[in-house]
């Protein structure tokens, strides 16, 4: 397992739509391991492949936050939302590609997602609470969308400028 560097916004790769994964190969299994390692190390509750510059339709997540609770690492390949609830929920979202910036985003409170697992089988599951927020945030990454795209333009610009400054400082180090 290798920890990979996480792209920081603004980066053109974070704006692109990803390509479906064609088959579950050893490379895909290795990528899943690296993504989980990178997510847990960050630390984060989710990570999408384009955040580590891999333009494939694949995400990992584990929203078990309580210490002592059993972790639930999930790998979702070619995921798609097949149903969403009318009810909305608001969560103060963050993003590993936009460090230290948080903003309230409204999304469907419950979603049903279908994906291909590492076992090669099709899985279908309903997510609610933080799991629902997280899976929608990660699927957005696969479609080149960031949580700041839901914000008013002024707030989005402010965050983008902060990230440009951060990247300049990181390049100087
Ligand atoms: O996709 C990402 O950038 C990961 C992101 C996922 C996410 C967070 C909040 C709402 C929706 C999606 C993160 O994991 S940010 C870090 C974070 O939320 C966290 C980190 C440690 C413990 C608990 C939460
Ligand atoms: Zn994110």
XYZ file of C-alpha atoms and ligand atoms in Angstrom:
198
model
C 0.000 0.000 0.000
C 1.310 3.424 -0.962
C 0.127 6.789 0.242
C -0.407 9.037 -2.790
C -0.276 12.859 -2.953
C -3.688 14.573 -2.977
C -4.353 17.247 -5.632
C -5.270 20.670 -4.276
C -7.909 22.898 -5.920
C -7.631 24.630 -8.356
C -6.396 21.829 -10.612
C -7.890 21.031 -14.061
C -7.969 17.304 -13.205
C -10.497 18.001 -10.424
C -12.870 19.497 -13.041
C -12.879 16.519 -15.438
C -15.436 13.721 -15.785
C -13.788 10.344 -15.077
C -13.810 7.234 -17.285
C -15.582 4.009 -16.194
C -13.366 1.163 -14.934
C -13.423 -1.583 -17.605
C -12.474 -4.610 -15.440
C -11.376 -5.531 -11.918
C -7.650 -6.047 -12.510
C -4.697 -6.254 -10.109
C -4.035 -2.577 -10.899
C -7.566 -1.689 -9.752
C -7.098 -3.713 -6.525
C -3.761 -1.952 -5.888
C -5.364 1.436 -6.572
C -8.145 0.659 -4.047
C -5.527 -0.204 -1.383
C -3.587 2.994 -2.085
C -6.765 5.094 -1.954
C -7.798 3.636 1.418
C -4.282 4.175 2.802
C -4.289 7.789 1.530
C -7.789 8.440 2.951
C -7.063 7.033 6.428
C -3.697 8.831 6.579
C -5.163 12.261 5.603
C -7.383 11.661 7.664
C -10.643 11.673 5.737
C -13.921 9.793 5.473
C -13.835 9.535 1.667
C -11.569 9.860 -1.363
C -12.248 9.789 -5.099
C -9.659 8.599 -7.667
C -9.258 12.007 -9.425
C -8.101 13.485 -6.096
C -4.939 11.394 -6.533
C -4.782 12.199 -10.285
C -6.296 8.898 -11.455
C -9.110 9.701 -13.885
C -11.138 6.528 -13.193
C -14.678 6.177 -11.816
C -13.796 4.834 -8.408
C -14.125 5.994 -4.798
C -13.440 4.783 -1.279
C -15.140 5.775 1.969
C -15.446 4.881 5.632
C -17.763 7.094 7.670
C -17.308 5.150 10.934
C -15.887 7.907 13.123
C -16.358 6.605 16.672
C -13.225 5.230 18.271
C -13.671 1.565 19.187
C -16.281 1.022 16.457
C -15.392 -1.442 13.708
C -14.165 0.380 10.576
C -16.126 -0.162 7.360
C -13.798 0.495 4.414
C -15.840 0.578 1.200
C -14.611 0.547 -2.418
C -17.171 1.659 -5.018
C -16.340 1.141 -8.705
C -18.472 2.825 -11.400
C -21.000 4.047 -8.767
C -24.243 5.748 -9.729
C -27.158 7.165 -7.726
C -30.268 5.208 -8.744
C -32.707 6.842 -6.303
C -32.728 9.861 -4.020
C -35.157 10.960 -1.291
C -37.213 14.162 -1.543
C -36.066 15.076 1.972
C -32.923 17.241 2.147
C -30.189 17.450 4.754
C -27.532 20.091 5.336
C -23.958 19.198 6.345
C -20.900 21.353 6.961
C -18.709 19.718 4.288
C -14.954 19.667 3.935
C -12.716 18.312 1.189
C -9.188 16.921 1.240
C -8.537 18.854 -1.998
C -9.662 22.102 -0.316
C -7.933 21.859 3.072
C -9.321 23.682 6.128
C -12.355 25.140 4.306
C -15.874 24.135 5.314
C -19.318 25.185 4.106
C -22.908 24.039 4.455
C -24.193 22.053 1.464
C -27.770 20.807 1.030
C -28.230 17.374 -0.549
C -30.820 14.551 -0.603
C -30.950 13.039 2.899
C -31.002 9.469 1.571
C -29.722 7.938 -1.672
C -29.589 4.484 -3.203
C -26.341 3.731 -5.029
C -25.371 0.914 -7.382
C -21.734 -0.004 -7.991
C -19.330 -2.748 -8.940
C -17.373 -4.230 -6.036
C -13.822 -5.590 -6.020
C -15.529 -9.014 -5.961
C -16.780 -8.283 -9.505
C -20.409 -8.274 -8.319
C -23.009 -5.495 -8.606
C -23.933 -4.013 -5.219
C -26.893 -1.819 -4.307
C -27.352 -0.026 -0.985
C -29.316 2.834 0.594
C -27.201 5.378 2.489
C -28.374 7.984 4.992
C -26.786 10.438 7.442
C -23.088 11.149 6.920
C -22.783 8.134 4.570
C -25.330 9.719 2.188
C -23.535 13.092 2.262
C -20.150 11.470 1.740
C -21.125 9.166 -1.148
C -22.746 12.111 -2.995
C -19.666 14.311 -2.375
C -17.411 11.541 -3.771
C -19.613 10.804 -6.814
C -19.544 14.548 -7.524
C -15.714 14.310 -7.652
C -16.080 11.601 -10.331
C -18.184 14.071 -12.354
C -15.677 16.926 -11.937
C -17.749 18.728 -9.314
C -16.556 20.124 -5.960
C -18.642 21.070 -2.906
C -17.734 24.742 -3.491
C -19.664 24.575 -6.802
C -22.854 24.608 -4.646
C -21.851 27.896 -2.982
C -22.541 31.493 -4.034
C -19.895 32.747 -6.548
C -18.339 35.218 -4.086
C -17.765 32.580 -1.402
C -16.441 30.151 -4.035
C -13.989 32.793 -5.340
C -12.812 33.568 -1.814
C -12.029 29.904 -1.127
C -10.342 29.482 -4.533
C -8.076 32.494 -3.864
C -7.121 31.050 -0.452
C -6.205 27.768 -2.161
C -4.132 29.560 -4.841
C -2.201 31.289 -2.045
C -1.739 27.968 -0.203
C -0.389 26.331 -3.366
C 2.082 29.206 -3.935
C 3.306 28.813 -0.343
C 3.601 25.018 -0.699
C 5.616 25.456 -3.946
C 8.069 27.766 -2.125
C 8.768 25.218 0.660
O -13.620 13.781 -0.742
C -12.952 14.293 0.131
O -12.304 15.304 -0.106
C -12.945 13.709 1.514
C -13.863 14.443 2.471
C -15.222 13.745 2.442
C -16.381 14.489 3.020
C -16.313 15.189 4.209
C -17.427 15.835 4.711
C -18.595 15.785 4.049
C -18.659 15.110 2.850
C -17.559 14.460 2.358
C -13.256 14.379 3.855
O -13.049 13.347 4.381
S -12.841 15.888 4.616
C -12.241 15.376 6.215
C -13.309 14.979 7.170
O -14.474 15.259 6.932
C -12.985 14.223 8.389
C -11.692 13.946 8.735
C -11.421 13.232 9.891
C -12.432 12.817 10.688
C -13.725 13.084 10.365
C -14.011 13.796 9.219
Zn -13.731 16.219 -1.653
